[in-house]
């Protein structure tokens, strides 16, 4: 029996690519010089797509994929993929939230602690000899007893809450719908920011959440507040964030994601009250391997007629 044809829009880990190569005929759109022509030529025979959140997959592109049955995305975020169009075409869609939530939640915890306890600045204080010259480092603010607001309470938001609870943080959250958890629910993100000392952003990117964390929300967090963003740079009004941090209207920020990656605004990266990470929240060997393996297994499940491991349903 001939192998199903698969369009590779974005490659995954080498060992997983080798497995895909064995099981399918791969068409390397990611390596094509003229991608439009490549899609027009090879798209019609492809029954599946391997991609991740970095590659666009639009409704128009689906015109060239009339036989596509499944899109396996190797990331959690998929705002560049038109999932409503996939649903309209009856194309199954999978992502890899299930493989990466621990690492991303760890990164949120790390950035929260580092920003609040000034790890980077304190490290420099020891390293440069300032400690010996100037004396003890200034006193900071305790985490225990503070309020942590989690903006987005899906797979990763819930994992962040699990890590925050033992730190004696009081947890509140916003999501589109109230969850069956003991934490306080805020329907309005502004009310969450007003209530919280620390606001962790973990909603999806895309048009619906673009600029959701605005100047008013940052002002509500206030001069002793901390913003942590492990979602997408687009969710935060970055110009407002820079202004607030510069003016001391917001205390600190811990950021994994930015409007411009991989070269974030130097006005932001030059600030003393930021802790920065290079969009690497899921960047461990174990997790990236698990994400790649999920792509392999979802495709195998589909073509063997089994249930998908991590299907994503289309938006209502
Ligand atoms: P998820 O399980 O789909 O959860 C998303 C949460 O956001 C849900 O609670 C959802 O509400 C809420 N939400 C969506 N739109 C909203 C809106 N307009 N207003 C308020 N809440 C809204 O997704 P996840 O797996 O936790 O991942 C979340 C995002 O994290 C991804 O989309 C991705 O962009 C980002 N991410 C970043 C990294 C990184 O490297 N920094 C790694 C992985 C993921 P409901 O529950 O009510 O639907």
Coordinates of C-alpha atoms and ligand atoms in Angstrom, one line a residue:
X1 CA 0.0 0.0 0.0
X2 CA 1.3 3.4 -0.8
X3 CA 2.3 5.8 2.0
X4 CA 0.0 8.7 2.6
X5 CA 1.4 12.1 1.4
X6 CA 2.1 14.6 4.1
X7 CA 2.9 18.3 3.7
X8 CA 5.6 19.5 6.1
X9 CA 5.0 23.2 6.8
X10 CA 7.4 23.3 9.7
X11 CA 9.7 20.4 10.7
X12 CA 9.7 18.8 14.0
X13 CA 12.5 17.0 16.0
X14 CA 14.9 14.9 13.9
X15 CA 14.0 11.6 15.4
X16 CA 10.3 12.3 14.8
X17 CA 11.0 13.4 11.2
X18 CA 12.8 10.1 10.7
X19 CA 9.7 8.2 11.9
X20 CA 7.5 10.4 9.6
X21 CA 9.8 9.8 6.7
X22 CA 9.4 6.0 7.2
X23 CA 5.6 6.1 7.4
X24 CA 4.7 8.8 4.9
X25 CA 5.8 10.5 1.7
X26 CA 6.9 13.9 3.0
X27 CA 6.6 17.0 0.9
X28 CA 9.0 19.7 2.3
X29 CA 7.0 22.9 1.9
X30 CA 9.3 24.3 4.6
X31 CA 12.3 23.9 2.3
X32 CA 10.7 25.0 -0.9
X33 CA 12.1 28.1 -2.6
X34 CA 8.7 29.1 -4.1
X35 CA 6.2 28.0 -1.5
X36 CA 3.1 29.1 -3.3
X37 CA 4.1 27.0 -6.4
X38 CA 5.1 24.1 -4.2
X39 CA 1.7 24.1 -2.4
X40 CA -0.2 24.3 -5.7
X41 CA 1.8 21.3 -7.1
X42 CA 2.0 19.0 -4.0
X43 CA -0.9 20.2 -1.8
X44 CA -3.7 18.3 -3.7
X45 CA -2.2 14.9 -3.0
X46 CA -1.5 15.5 0.7
X47 CA -3.8 13.9 3.2
X48 CA -2.1 15.5 6.2
X49 CA 0.0 18.5 7.3
X50 CA 2.7 18.7 9.9
X51 CA 3.3 22.2 11.2
X52 CA 3.6 24.4 14.3
X53 CA 2.3 27.7 15.5
X54 CA 5.0 29.6 13.5
X55 CA 3.6 28.7 10.1
X56 CA 0.5 30.3 8.7
X57 CA -2.3 28.1 7.4
X58 CA -5.1 30.2 5.9
X59 CA -8.5 29.4 4.4
X60 CA -7.1 30.3 1.0
X61 CA -4.2 27.8 1.4
X62 CA -6.8 25.1 2.0
X63 CA -8.0 25.4 -1.6
X64 CA -4.7 23.7 -2.5
X65 CA -5.3 20.9 0.1
X66 CA -8.6 19.4 -1.0
X67 CA -7.7 15.9 0.3
X68 CA -6.3 17.0 3.6
X69 CA -7.8 15.0 6.6
X70 CA -5.6 16.1 9.5
X71 CA -3.3 19.0 10.6
X72 CA -0.9 18.0 13.4
X73 CA 0.5 21.1 15.0
X74 CA 3.7 20.7 17.1
X75 CA 2.9 23.6 19.4
X76 CA 0.2 24.6 21.9
X77 CA -0.5 28.0 20.3
X78 CA -2.1 28.0 16.8
X79 CA -3.2 31.6 16.2
X80 CA -1.6 31.5 12.7
X81 CA -3.8 28.5 11.7
X82 CA -7.4 29.1 10.7
X83 CA -9.0 26.4 12.8
X84 CA -12.5 27.5 11.8
X85 CA -11.6 26.9 8.2
X86 CA -10.2 23.5 9.1
X87 CA -13.5 22.7 10.8
X88 CA -15.5 23.9 7.8
X89 CA -13.5 21.5 5.6
X90 CA -13.9 18.6 8.1
X91 CA -10.2 18.5 8.8
X92 CA -9.1 17.2 12.2
X93 CA -6.7 19.3 14.2
X94 CA -4.3 18.4 17.0
X95 CA -1.9 20.4 19.2
X96 CA 0.7 19.6 21.9
X97 CA -0.5 21.5 25.0
X98 CA -0.6 18.1 26.8
X99 CA 3.2 17.6 26.3
X100 CA 4.4 21.0 27.3
X101 CA 2.2 22.4 30.2
X102 CA 4.6 21.4 32.9
X103 CA 7.6 23.2 31.4
X104 CA 5.6 26.3 30.6
X105 CA 4.1 26.4 34.1
X106 CA 7.6 26.0 35.5
X107 CA 8.8 29.0 33.4
X108 CA 5.9 31.1 34.7
X109 CA 6.9 30.2 38.3
X110 CA 10.5 30.9 37.6
X111 CA 9.8 34.3 36.0
X112 CA 7.4 35.2 38.9
X113 CA 10.0 34.4 41.6
X114 CA 12.9 35.9 39.6
X115 CA 11.0 39.2 38.9
X116 CA 9.7 39.5 42.5
X117 CA 13.0 38.6 44.2
X118 CA 15.1 40.4 41.6
X119 CA 17.2 37.3 40.9
X120 CA 19.0 38.8 37.8
X121 CA 19.8 42.1 39.5
X122 CA 20.9 40.4 42.8
X123 CA 23.1 38.0 40.8
X124 CA 24.9 41.0 39.3
X125 CA 25.1 42.6 42.7
X126 CA 27.2 39.6 43.9
X127 CA 29.1 39.1 40.7
X128 CA 30.2 42.7 40.3
X129 CA 31.3 43.1 43.9
X130 CA 28.6 45.7 44.6
X131 CA 27.6 43.7 47.7
X132 CA 31.1 44.3 49.2
X133 CA 31.1 47.9 48.2
X134 CA 27.6 49.0 49.0
X135 CA 26.5 46.6 51.7
X136 CA 23.4 44.4 51.9
X137 CA 20.9 44.2 48.9
X138 CA 17.7 46.2 49.5
X139 CA 14.8 44.4 51.1
X140 CA 12.2 43.0 48.7
X141 CA 8.6 41.9 49.0
X142 CA 7.5 38.5 50.2
X143 CA 5.5 36.2 47.9
X144 CA 3.5 34.4 50.5
X145 CA 0.1 36.0 51.2
X146 CA 0.0 37.9 47.9
X147 CA -2.6 37.6 45.2
X148 CA -1.8 35.9 41.9
X149 CA -4.2 36.5 39.0
X150 CA -4.0 34.0 36.1
X151 CA -5.3 35.4 32.8
X152 CA -6.4 32.2 31.0
X153 CA -7.2 29.1 32.9
X154 CA -6.8 26.3 30.3
X155 CA -4.2 23.5 30.4
X156 CA -1.3 25.7 31.2
X157 CA -3.1 28.2 33.5
X158 CA -4.3 25.3 35.7
X159 CA -0.8 24.0 35.9
X160 CA 0.5 27.4 37.0
X161 CA -2.2 27.5 39.7
X162 CA -1.0 24.1 41.0
X163 CA 2.5 25.5 41.3
X164 CA 1.4 28.8 42.9
X165 CA -0.8 27.2 45.6
X166 CA 2.0 25.8 47.7
X167 CA 3.7 29.2 47.7
X168 CA 0.8 30.5 49.8
X169 CA -0.4 32.7 47.0
X170 CA -4.1 33.4 46.8
X171 CA -5.2 32.6 43.3
X172 CA -7.8 34.2 41.1
X173 CA -8.3 33.7 37.3
X174 CA -10.1 34.8 34.2
X175 CA -11.3 32.6 31.4
X176 CA -14.2 32.7 29.0
X177 CA -16.0 30.3 31.3
X178 CA -15.9 29.7 35.0
X179 CA -14.1 26.5 36.0
X180 CA -15.0 24.0 38.7
X181 CA -12.1 25.1 41.0
X182 CA -11.9 26.7 44.4
X183 CA -10.1 29.8 43.1
X184 CA -11.9 33.1 42.6
X185 CA -13.3 33.7 39.2
X186 CA -13.2 37.1 37.6
X187 CA -15.3 37.5 34.4
X188 CA -13.6 40.8 33.5
X189 CA -9.7 40.8 33.1
X190 CA -9.6 44.3 34.4
X191 CA -11.2 43.3 37.7
X192 CA -8.6 40.5 38.0
X193 CA -5.7 43.0 37.4
X194 CA -7.3 45.3 40.0
X195 CA -7.4 42.5 42.6
X196 CA -4.0 40.9 41.8
X197 CA -0.4 41.7 42.9
X198 CA 0.9 39.4 40.2
X199 CA -0.8 38.9 36.8
X200 CA 0.3 35.9 34.8
X201 CA -0.8 36.0 31.1
X202 CA -1.6 32.6 29.5
X203 CA -4.4 33.1 27.1
X204 CA -4.0 32.3 23.4
X205 CA -2.6 34.9 21.0
X206 CA -4.5 36.1 17.9
X207 CA -7.0 38.9 17.1
X208 CA -9.3 38.3 20.0
X209 CA -6.7 38.8 22.7
X210 CA -4.5 41.4 20.9
X211 CA -3.6 44.2 23.4
X212 CA -5.9 42.7 26.0
X213 CA -3.4 43.7 28.8
X214 CA -3.6 47.4 28.2
X215 CA -2.4 50.5 30.0
X216 CA -5.4 50.5 32.4
X217 CA -4.7 46.9 33.5
X218 CA -1.1 47.7 34.0
X219 CA -2.0 50.7 36.1
X220 CA -4.4 48.6 38.1
X221 CA -1.6 46.1 38.9
X222 CA 0.3 49.1 40.2
X223 CA 3.8 50.2 41.3
X224 CA 4.3 47.1 43.5
X225 CA 2.7 44.7 40.9
X226 CA 4.3 42.2 38.6
X227 CA 3.3 41.2 35.1
X228 CA 4.4 37.8 33.9
X229 CA 3.7 36.9 30.2
X230 CA 4.3 33.3 29.0
X231 CA 1.5 33.5 26.4
X232 CA 2.2 35.6 23.3
X233 CA 3.7 39.1 23.0
X234 CA 0.6 40.2 21.1
X235 CA -1.6 39.9 24.2
X236 CA 0.1 42.8 26.0
X237 CA 0.2 46.4 24.8
X238 CA 4.0 46.5 24.8
X239 CA 4.3 50.2 24.4
X240 CA 2.1 50.7 27.4
X241 CA 4.1 48.1 29.3
X242 CA 7.4 49.9 28.6
X243 CA 5.8 53.3 29.7
X244 CA 4.5 51.8 32.9
X245 CA 7.8 50.1 33.8
X246 CA 9.8 53.2 33.0
X247 CA 7.5 55.5 35.0
X248 CA 7.4 53.0 38.0
X249 CA 3.6 52.7 37.5
X250 CA 4.2 49.0 37.3
X251 CA 6.7 47.4 39.6
X252 CA 8.3 44.6 37.5
X253 CA 7.8 42.2 34.6
X254 CA 8.9 38.7 33.8
X255 CA 8.6 38.0 30.1
X256 CA 9.1 35.0 27.9
X257 CA 7.4 36.5 24.8
X258 CA 7.5 39.8 22.9
X259 CA 5.9 41.7 20.1
X260 CA 9.1 41.5 18.1
X261 CA 10.9 38.2 18.3
X262 CA 13.8 37.4 18.3
X263 CA 14.8 41.1 18.6
X264 CA 12.5 42.7 21.2
X265 CA 12.2 46.4 21.6
X266 CA 15.6 47.7 23.1
X267 CA 13.6 50.1 25.2
X268 CA 12.1 47.1 26.9
X269 CA 15.2 44.9 27.2
X270 CA 17.2 47.8 28.6
X271 CA 14.9 48.4 31.6
X272 CA 16.2 47.4 35.1
X273 CA 12.9 46.0 36.3
X274 CA 12.4 43.2 33.8
X275 CA 13.4 39.6 33.8
X276 CA 13.7 38.3 30.3
X277 CA 13.6 34.8 28.8
X278 CA 13.9 34.1 25.0
X279 CA 10.5 32.5 24.2
X280 CA 11.9 29.3 25.6
X281 CA 9.2 28.2 28.2
X282 CA 8.9 24.8 26.5
X283 CA 12.5 24.7 25.6
X284 CA 13.7 21.4 27.1
X285 CA 14.9 18.3 25.3
X286 CA 12.3 16.1 27.1
X287 CA 9.4 18.4 26.2
X288 CA 10.3 19.1 22.7
X289 CA 10.8 15.4 22.1
X290 CA 7.4 14.7 23.7
X291 CA 5.8 17.4 21.5
X292 CA 7.3 15.8 18.4
X293 CA 6.2 12.4 19.4
X294 CA 2.6 13.6 19.8
X295 CA 2.7 14.7 16.2
X296 CA 3.8 11.3 15.1
X297 CA 1.3 9.5 17.3
X298 CA -1.7 11.7 16.3
X299 CA -0.9 11.1 12.6
X300 CA -0.6 7.4 13.2
X301 CA -3.8 7.3 15.2
X302 CA -5.6 9.1 12.4
X303 CA -4.3 6.9 9.5
X304 CA -5.0 3.7 11.5
X305 CA -8.5 4.8 12.3
X306 CA -8.0 5.2 16.1
X307 CA -9.0 8.2 18.2
X308 CA -6.7 11.2 18.1
X309 CA -4.6 11.6 21.3
X310 CA -4.9 15.4 21.5
X311 CA -7.6 16.8 19.3
X312 CA -8.5 20.5 19.5
X313 CA -12.1 21.3 18.8
X314 CA -13.0 24.3 16.6
X315 CA -14.1 27.5 18.3
X316 CA -17.8 27.7 19.0
Ligands
LIG1 P1 -5.9 26.4 26.5 O1 -5.9 25.1 27.2 O2 -6.7 26.5 25.2 O3 -6.4 27.6 27.5 C1 -6.6 28.9 27.1 C2 -7.3 29.6 28.2 O4 -7.5 31.0 27.8 C3 -8.7 29.0 28.4 O5 -9.0 29.0 29.8 C4 -9.6 30.0 27.7 O6 -10.9 30.2 28.3 C5 -8.9 31.3 27.9 N1 -9.2 32.3 26.9 C6 -9.2 32.2 25.6 N2 -9.6 33.3 25.0 C7 -9.9 34.2 26.0 C8 -10.4 35.5 26.1 N3 -10.7 36.1 24.9 N4 -10.7 36.0 27.3 C9 -10.4 35.3 28.4 N5 -9.9 34.1 28.4 C10 -9.7 33.5 27.2 O7 -4.5 26.8 26.0 P2 -3.1 26.4 26.8 O8 -2.6 25.1 26.3 O9 -3.2 26.6 28.3 O10 -2.1 27.5 26.1 C11 -2.4 28.9 26.2 C12 -1.5 29.7 25.3 O11 -0.2 29.7 25.9 C13 -1.3 29.1 23.9 O12 -2.3 29.4 23.1 C14 0.0 29.7 23.5 O13 -0.2 30.9 22.8 C15 0.7 30.0 24.8 N6 1.9 29.2 25.0 C16 3.1 29.8 25.1 C17 4.3 29.0 25.3 C18 5.6 29.7 25.4 O14 6.6 29.1 24.9 N7 5.8 30.8 26.0 C19 4.2 27.6 25.3 C20 3.0 27.1 25.2 C21 1.8 27.8 25.0 P3 -12.0 28.9 28.4 O15 -11.3 27.9 29.2 O16 -13.2 29.5 29.0 O17 -12.1 28.5 27.0

